[in-house]
Tab-separated table of C-alpha atoms in Angstrom:
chain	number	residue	atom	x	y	z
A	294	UNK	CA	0.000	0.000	0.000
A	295	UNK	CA	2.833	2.739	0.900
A	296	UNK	CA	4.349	3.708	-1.745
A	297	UNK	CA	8.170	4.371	-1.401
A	298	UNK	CA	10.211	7.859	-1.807
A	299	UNK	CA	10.063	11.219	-0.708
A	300	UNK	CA	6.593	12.085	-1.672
A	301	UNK	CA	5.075	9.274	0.391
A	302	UNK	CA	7.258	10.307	3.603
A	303	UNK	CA	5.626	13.404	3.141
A	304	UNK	CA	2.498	12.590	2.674
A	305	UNK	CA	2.451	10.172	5.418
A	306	UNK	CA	3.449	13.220	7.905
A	307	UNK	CA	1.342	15.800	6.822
A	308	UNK	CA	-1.640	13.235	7.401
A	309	UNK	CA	-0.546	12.142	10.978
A	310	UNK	CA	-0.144	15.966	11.655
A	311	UNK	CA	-3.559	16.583	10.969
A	312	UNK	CA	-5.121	14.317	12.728
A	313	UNK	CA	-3.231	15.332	16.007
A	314	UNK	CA	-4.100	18.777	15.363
A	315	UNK	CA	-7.774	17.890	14.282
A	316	UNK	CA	-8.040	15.474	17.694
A	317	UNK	CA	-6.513	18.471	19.667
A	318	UNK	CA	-8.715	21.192	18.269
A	319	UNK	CA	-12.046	19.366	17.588
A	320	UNK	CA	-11.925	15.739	19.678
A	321	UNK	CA	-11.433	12.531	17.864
A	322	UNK	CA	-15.032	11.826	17.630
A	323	UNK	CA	-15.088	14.875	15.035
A	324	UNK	CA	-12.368	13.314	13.263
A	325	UNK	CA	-13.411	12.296	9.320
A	326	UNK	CA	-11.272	11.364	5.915
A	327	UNK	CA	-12.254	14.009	4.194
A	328	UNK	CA	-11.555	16.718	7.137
A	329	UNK	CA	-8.120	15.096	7.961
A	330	UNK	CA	-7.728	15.152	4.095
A	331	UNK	CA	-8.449	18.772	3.561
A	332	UNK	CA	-6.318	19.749	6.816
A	333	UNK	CA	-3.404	18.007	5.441
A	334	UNK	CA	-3.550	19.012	1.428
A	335	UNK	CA	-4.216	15.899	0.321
A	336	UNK	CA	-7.622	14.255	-1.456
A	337	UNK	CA	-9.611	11.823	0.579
A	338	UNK	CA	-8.478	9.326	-2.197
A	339	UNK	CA	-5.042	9.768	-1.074
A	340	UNK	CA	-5.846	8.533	2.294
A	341	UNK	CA	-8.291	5.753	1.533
A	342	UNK	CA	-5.785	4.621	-1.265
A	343	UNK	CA	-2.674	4.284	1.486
A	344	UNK	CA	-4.965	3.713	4.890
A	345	UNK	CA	-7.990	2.071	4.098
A	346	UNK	CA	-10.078	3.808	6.422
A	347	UNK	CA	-9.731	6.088	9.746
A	348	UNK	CA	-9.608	3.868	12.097
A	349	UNK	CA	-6.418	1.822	9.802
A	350	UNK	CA	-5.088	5.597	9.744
A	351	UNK	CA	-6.152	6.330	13.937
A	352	UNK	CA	-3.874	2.698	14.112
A	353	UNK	CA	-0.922	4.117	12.428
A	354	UNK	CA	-0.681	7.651	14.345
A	355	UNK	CA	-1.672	5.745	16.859
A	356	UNK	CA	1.817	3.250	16.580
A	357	UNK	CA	3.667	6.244	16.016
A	358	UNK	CA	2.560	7.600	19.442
A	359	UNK	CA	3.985	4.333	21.120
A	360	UNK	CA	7.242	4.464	19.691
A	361	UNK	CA	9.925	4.937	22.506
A	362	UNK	CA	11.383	8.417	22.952
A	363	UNK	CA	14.136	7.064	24.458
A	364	UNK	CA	16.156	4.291	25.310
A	365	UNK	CA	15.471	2.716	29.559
A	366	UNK	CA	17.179	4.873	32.131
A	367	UNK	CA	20.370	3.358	33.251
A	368	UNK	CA	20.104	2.400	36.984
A	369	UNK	CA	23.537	0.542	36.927
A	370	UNK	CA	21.728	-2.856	37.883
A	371	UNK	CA	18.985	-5.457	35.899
A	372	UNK	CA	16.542	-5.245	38.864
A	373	UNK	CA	16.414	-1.404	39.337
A	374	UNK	CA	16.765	-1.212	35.479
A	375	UNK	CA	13.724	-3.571	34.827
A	376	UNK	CA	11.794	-2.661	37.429
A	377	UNK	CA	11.648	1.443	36.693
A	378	UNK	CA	10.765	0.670	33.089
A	379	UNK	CA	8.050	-1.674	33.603
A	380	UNK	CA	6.760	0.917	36.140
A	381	UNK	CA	7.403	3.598	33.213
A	382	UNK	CA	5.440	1.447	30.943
A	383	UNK	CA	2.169	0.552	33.027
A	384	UNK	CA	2.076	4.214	34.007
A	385	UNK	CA	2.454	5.322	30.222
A	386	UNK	CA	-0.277	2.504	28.956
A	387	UNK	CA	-2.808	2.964	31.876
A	388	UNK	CA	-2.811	6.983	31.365
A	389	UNK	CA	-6.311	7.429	29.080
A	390	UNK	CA	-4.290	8.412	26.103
A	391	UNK	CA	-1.868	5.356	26.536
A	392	UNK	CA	-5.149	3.184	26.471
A	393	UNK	CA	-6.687	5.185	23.441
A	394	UNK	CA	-3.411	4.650	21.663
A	395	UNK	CA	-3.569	0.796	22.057
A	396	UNK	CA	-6.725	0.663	20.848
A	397	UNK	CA	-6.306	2.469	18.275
A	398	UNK	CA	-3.357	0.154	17.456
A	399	UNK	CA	-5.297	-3.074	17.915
A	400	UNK	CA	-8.554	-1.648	16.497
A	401	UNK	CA	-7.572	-0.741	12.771
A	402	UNK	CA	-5.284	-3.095	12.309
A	403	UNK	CA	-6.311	-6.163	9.423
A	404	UNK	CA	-2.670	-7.307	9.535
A	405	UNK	CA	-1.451	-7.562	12.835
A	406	UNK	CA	1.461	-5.304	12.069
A	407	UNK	CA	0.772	-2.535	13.819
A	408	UNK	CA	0.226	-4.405	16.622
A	409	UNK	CA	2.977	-6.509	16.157
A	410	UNK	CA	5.291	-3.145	15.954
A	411	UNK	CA	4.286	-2.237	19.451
A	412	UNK	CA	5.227	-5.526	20.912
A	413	UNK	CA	8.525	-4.437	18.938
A	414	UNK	CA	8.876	-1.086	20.814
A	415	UNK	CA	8.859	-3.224	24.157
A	416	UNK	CA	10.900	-6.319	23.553
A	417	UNK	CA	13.419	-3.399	22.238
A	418	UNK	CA	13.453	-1.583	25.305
A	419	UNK	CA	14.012	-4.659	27.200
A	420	UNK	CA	16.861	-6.345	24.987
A	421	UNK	CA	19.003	-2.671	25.998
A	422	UNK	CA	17.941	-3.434	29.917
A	423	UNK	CA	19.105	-7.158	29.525
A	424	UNK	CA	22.563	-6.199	27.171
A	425	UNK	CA	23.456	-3.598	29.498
A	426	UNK	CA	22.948	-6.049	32.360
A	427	UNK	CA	24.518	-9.051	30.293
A	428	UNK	CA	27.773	-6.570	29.934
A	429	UNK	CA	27.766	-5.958	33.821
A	430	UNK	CA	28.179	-9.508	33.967
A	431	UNK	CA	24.459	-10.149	35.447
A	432	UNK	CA	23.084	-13.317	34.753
A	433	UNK	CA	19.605	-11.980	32.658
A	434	UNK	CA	16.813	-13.526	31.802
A	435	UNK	CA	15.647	-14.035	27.927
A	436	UNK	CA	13.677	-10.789	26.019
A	437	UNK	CA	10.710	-13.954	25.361
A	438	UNK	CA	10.671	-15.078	29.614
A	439	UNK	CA	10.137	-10.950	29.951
A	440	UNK	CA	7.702	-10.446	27.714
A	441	UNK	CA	5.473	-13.303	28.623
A	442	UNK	CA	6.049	-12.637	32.651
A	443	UNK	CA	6.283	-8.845	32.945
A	444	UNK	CA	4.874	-6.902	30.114
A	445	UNK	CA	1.606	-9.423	28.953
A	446	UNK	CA	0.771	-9.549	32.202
A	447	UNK	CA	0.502	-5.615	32.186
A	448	UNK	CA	-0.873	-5.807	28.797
A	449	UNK	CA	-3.181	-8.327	30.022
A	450	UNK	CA	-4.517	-6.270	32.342
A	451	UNK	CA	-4.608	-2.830	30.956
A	452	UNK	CA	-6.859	-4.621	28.027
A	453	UNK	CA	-8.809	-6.869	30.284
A	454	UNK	CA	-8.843	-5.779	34.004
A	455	UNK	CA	-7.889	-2.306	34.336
A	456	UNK	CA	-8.806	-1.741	38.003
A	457	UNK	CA	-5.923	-2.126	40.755
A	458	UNK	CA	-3.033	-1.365	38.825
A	459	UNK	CA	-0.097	0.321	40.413
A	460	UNK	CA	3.851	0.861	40.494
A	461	UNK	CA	3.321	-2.371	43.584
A	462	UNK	CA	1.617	-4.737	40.117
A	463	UNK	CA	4.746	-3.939	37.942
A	464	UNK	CA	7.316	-4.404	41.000
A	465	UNK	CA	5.993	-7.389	42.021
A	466	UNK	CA	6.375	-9.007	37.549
A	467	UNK	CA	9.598	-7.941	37.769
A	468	UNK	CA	10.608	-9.412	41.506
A	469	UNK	CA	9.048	-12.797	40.182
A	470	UNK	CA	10.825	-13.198	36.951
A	471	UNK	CA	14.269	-12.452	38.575
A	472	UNK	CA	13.570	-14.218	42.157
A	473	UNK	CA	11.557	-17.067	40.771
A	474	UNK	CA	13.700	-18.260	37.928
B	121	UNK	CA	-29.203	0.706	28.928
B	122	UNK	CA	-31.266	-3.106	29.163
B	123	UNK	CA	-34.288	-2.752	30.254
B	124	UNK	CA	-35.023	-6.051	32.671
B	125	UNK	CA	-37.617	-8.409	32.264
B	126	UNK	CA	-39.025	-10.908	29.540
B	127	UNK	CA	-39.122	-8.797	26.702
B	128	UNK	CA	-35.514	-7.002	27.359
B	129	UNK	CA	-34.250	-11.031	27.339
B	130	UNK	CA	-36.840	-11.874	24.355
B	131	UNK	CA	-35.130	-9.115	22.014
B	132	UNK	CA	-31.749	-9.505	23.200
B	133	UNK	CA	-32.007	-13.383	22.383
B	134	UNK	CA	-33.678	-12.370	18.921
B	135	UNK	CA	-31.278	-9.487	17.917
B	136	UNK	CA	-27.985	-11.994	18.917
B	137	UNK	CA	-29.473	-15.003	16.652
B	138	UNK	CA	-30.107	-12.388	13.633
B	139	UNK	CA	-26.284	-11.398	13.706
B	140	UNK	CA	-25.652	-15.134	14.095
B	141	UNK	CA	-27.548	-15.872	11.227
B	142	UNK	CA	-26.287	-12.830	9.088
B	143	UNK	CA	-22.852	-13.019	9.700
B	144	UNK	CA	-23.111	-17.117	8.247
B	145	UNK	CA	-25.349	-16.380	5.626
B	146	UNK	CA	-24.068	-12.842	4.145
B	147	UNK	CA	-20.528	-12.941	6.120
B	148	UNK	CA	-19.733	-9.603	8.784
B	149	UNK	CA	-18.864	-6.943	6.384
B	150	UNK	CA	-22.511	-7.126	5.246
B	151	UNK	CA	-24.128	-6.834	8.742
B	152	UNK	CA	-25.991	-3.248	9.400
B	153	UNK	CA	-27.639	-2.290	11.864
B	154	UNK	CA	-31.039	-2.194	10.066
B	155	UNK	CA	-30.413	-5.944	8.333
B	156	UNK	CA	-29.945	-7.178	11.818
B	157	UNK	CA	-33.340	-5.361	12.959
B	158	UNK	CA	-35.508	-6.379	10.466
B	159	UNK	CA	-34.238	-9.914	10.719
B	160	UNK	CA	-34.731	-9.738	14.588
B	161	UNK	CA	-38.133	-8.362	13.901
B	162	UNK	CA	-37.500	-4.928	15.664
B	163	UNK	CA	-36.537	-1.100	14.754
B	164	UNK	CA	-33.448	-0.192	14.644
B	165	UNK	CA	-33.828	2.279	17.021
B	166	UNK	CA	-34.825	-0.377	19.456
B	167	UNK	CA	-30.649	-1.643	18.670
B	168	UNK	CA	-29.573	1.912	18.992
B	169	UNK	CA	-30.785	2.418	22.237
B	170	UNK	CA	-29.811	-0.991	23.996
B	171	UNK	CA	-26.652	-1.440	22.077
B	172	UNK	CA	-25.321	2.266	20.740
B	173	UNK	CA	-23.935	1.251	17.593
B	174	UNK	CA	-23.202	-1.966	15.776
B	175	UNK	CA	-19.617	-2.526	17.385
B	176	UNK	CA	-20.910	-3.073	20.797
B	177	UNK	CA	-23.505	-5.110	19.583
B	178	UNK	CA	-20.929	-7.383	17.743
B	179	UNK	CA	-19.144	-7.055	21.127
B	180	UNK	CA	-22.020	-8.316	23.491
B	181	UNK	CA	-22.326	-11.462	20.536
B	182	UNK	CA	-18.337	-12.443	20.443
B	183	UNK	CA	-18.612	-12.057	24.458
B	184	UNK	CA	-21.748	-14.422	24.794
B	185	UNK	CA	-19.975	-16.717	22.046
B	186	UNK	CA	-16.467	-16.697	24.441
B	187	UNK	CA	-18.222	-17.759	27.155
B	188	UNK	CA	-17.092	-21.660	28.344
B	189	UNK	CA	-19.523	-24.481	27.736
B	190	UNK	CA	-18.786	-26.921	29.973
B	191	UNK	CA	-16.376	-26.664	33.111
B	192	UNK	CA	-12.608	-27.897	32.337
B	193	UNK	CA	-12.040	-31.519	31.708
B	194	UNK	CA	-11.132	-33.745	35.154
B	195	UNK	CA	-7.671	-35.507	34.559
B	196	UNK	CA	-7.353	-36.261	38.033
B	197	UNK	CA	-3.839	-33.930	38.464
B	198	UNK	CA	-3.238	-30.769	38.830
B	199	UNK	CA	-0.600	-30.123	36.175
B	200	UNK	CA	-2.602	-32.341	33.976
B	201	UNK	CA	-5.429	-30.192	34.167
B	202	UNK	CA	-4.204	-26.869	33.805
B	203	UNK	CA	-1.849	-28.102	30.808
B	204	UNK	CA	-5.139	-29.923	29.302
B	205	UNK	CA	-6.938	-26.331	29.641
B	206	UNK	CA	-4.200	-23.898	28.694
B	207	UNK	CA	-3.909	-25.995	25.424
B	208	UNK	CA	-7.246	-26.149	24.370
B	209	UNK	CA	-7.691	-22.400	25.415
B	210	UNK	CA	-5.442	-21.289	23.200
B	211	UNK	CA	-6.436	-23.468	20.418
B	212	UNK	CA	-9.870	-21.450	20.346
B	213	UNK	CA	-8.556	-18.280	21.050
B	214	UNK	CA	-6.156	-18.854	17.773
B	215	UNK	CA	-8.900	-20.189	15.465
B	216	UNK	CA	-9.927	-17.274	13.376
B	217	UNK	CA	-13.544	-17.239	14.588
B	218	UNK	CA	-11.850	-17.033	18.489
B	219	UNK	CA	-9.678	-14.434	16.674
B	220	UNK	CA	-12.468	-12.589	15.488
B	221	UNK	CA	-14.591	-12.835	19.059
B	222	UNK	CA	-11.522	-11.152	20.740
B	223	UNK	CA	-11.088	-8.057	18.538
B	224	UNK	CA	-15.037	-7.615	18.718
B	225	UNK	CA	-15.309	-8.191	22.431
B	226	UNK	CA	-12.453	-5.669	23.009
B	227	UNK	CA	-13.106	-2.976	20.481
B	228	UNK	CA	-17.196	-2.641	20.905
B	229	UNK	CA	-16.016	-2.238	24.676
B	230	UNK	CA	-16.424	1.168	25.488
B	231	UNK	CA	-16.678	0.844	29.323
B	232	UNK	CA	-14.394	-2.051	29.407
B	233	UNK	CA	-17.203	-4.571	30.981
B	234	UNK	CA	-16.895	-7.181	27.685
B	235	UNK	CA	-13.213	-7.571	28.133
B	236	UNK	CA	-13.763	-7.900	32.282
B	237	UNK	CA	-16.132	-10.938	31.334
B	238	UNK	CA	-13.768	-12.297	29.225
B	239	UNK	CA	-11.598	-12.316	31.914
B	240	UNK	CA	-13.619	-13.619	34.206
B	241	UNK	CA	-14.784	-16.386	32.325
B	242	UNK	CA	-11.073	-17.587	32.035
B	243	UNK	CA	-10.480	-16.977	36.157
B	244	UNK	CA	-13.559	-19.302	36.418
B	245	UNK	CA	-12.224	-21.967	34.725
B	246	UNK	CA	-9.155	-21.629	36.337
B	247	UNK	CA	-10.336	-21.527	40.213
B	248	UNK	CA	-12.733	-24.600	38.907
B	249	UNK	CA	-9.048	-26.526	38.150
B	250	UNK	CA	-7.264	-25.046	41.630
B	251	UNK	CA	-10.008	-25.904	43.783
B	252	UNK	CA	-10.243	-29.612	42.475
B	253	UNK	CA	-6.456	-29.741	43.450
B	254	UNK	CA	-6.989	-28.344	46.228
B	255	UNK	CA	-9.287	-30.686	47.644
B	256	UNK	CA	-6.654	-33.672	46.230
B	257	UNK	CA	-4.374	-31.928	48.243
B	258	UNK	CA	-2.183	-30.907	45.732
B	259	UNK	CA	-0.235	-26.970	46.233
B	260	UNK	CA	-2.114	-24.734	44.048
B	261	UNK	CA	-1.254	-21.475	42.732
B	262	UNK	CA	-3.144	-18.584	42.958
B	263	UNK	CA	-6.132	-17.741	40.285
B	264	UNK	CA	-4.247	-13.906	39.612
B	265	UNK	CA	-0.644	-15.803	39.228
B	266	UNK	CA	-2.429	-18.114	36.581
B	267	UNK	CA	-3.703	-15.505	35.231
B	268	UNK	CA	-0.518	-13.277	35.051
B	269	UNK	CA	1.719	-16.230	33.314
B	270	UNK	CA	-0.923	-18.858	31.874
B	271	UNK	CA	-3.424	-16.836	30.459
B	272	UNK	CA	-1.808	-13.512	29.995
B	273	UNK	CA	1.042	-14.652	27.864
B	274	UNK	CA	-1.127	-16.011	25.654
B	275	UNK	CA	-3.633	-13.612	25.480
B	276	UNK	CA	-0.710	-11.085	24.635
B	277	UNK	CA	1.007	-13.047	21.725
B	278	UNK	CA	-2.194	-13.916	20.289
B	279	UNK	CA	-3.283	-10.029	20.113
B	280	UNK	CA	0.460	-8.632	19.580
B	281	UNK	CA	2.603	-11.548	17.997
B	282	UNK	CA	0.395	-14.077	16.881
B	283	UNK	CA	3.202	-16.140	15.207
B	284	UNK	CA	4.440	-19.622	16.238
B	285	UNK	CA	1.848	-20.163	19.232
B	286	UNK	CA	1.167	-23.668	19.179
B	287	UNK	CA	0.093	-26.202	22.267
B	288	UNK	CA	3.864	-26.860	23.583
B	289	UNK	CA	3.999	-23.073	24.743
B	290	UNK	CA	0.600	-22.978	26.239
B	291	UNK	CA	2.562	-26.505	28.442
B	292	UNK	CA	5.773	-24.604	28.596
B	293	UNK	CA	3.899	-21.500	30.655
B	294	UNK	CA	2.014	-24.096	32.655
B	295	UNK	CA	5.241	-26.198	33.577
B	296	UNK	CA	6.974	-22.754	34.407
B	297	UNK	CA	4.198	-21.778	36.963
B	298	UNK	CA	4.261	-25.052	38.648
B	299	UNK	CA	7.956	-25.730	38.258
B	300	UNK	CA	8.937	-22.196	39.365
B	301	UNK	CA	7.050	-21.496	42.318
């Protein structure tokens, strides 16, 4: 669908623009093709053509939101390195627009990429915790045991049981994976 | 939003088996919300009103379709059982039609109470399997650590990285629960 080159770099950031400025200004709800078209100089064709629909565009803005600024804080140590990003991470996901943003993600998403690309963002974030540990000379666990024992249980729960979720929840994931195993 | 009483149950039965029937016959992309009505035999405002729009309908269907038919099989072991579960769990959850139930349970959510019965269905059938064992006199786990690294790690690669999944990692997260703790 994307076509390659300069053109379609541009076009792909003028869209994503407007619809940020168009959800700032007038709410998402308001949000429409042919208003994000018009706000970005492009014809609605444009963006069915290369997005489908809004809510395959909302996905895409919405992956680019997720993307790491950043790469973890170094703490010196695995634990206090793992630990303050998975904290990081539940706080970032269960603030409204972190849940809005994984919807989004999930929601217009035929594929699975998109949602496979935030998955990326995380397992990346956690291979520099582990490496950095790994170079200390730490014995680390594998980016797959994280994933399934720290950050889908917090995914797992931000989706499917949002209540009760604190700095404690993401501690605790983190004291079991590198206590229990 | 439902009304109690007969006729509430009455039209919600009537409305569900008309999207049952339309989604076989015509396939989902053709469901509206006035096909469904006039095959349920009432207005469409009648969905509007219970339902709000045609995504939490589909949501309330995939969520009553999700819902377990029989309690978990007996094998007489702990381990045996929550293997034996965790396997065929994510066998349905992988089929495209248990595909397809999650996405519409989750996105047609807007106050999050679909994806909490999801849940909940799942930490029934687990505390059905821990309090057999229990009474064997077998060490249990808890229901939330079963659900933090049996249910959540699949839940998570089937919604984020649905590739390789197959019945020896459903045993591997099982064997790691009871092996590890």
């Amino acid at each position: 669908m994307v076509r390659p080159g300069g053109r379609s770099a541009r076009v792909q950031e003028a869209v994503h623009n407007a619809v940020r400025e168009l959800e700032t200004e007038a709410g998402r709800d308001a949000l429409t093709v042919p208003l994000v078209a018009t706000r970005a100089g492009v014809t609605p064709s444009t963006i069915y053509r290369r997005w489908g629909d809004l809510q395959e565009l909302l996905s895409d803005v919405a992956v680019e939101r997720l993307r790491p600024e950043a790469p973890p804080e170094d703490r010196g140590a695995l634990a206090a390195d793992l630990t303050g990003w998975a904290e990081q991470f539940l706080e970032e996901m269960t603030s409204p627009p972190g849940r809005a943003y994984i919807r989004d993600a999930l929601l217009g998403d035929p594929d699975g990429s998109n949602a496979g690309q935030c998955s990326a963002y995380a397992a990346e974030q956690v291979d520099v915790i582990l490496a950095r540990a790994a170079e200390r000379g730490e014995g680390v666990p594998g980016t797959e045991a994280v994933i399934d024992h720290v950050v889908a249980p917090m995914m797992y729960r931000i989706l499917f049981r949002p209540n009760d979720l604190d700095a404690a929840y993401a501690r605790g994931l983190v004291a079991g994976l590198l206590g229990g195993r």
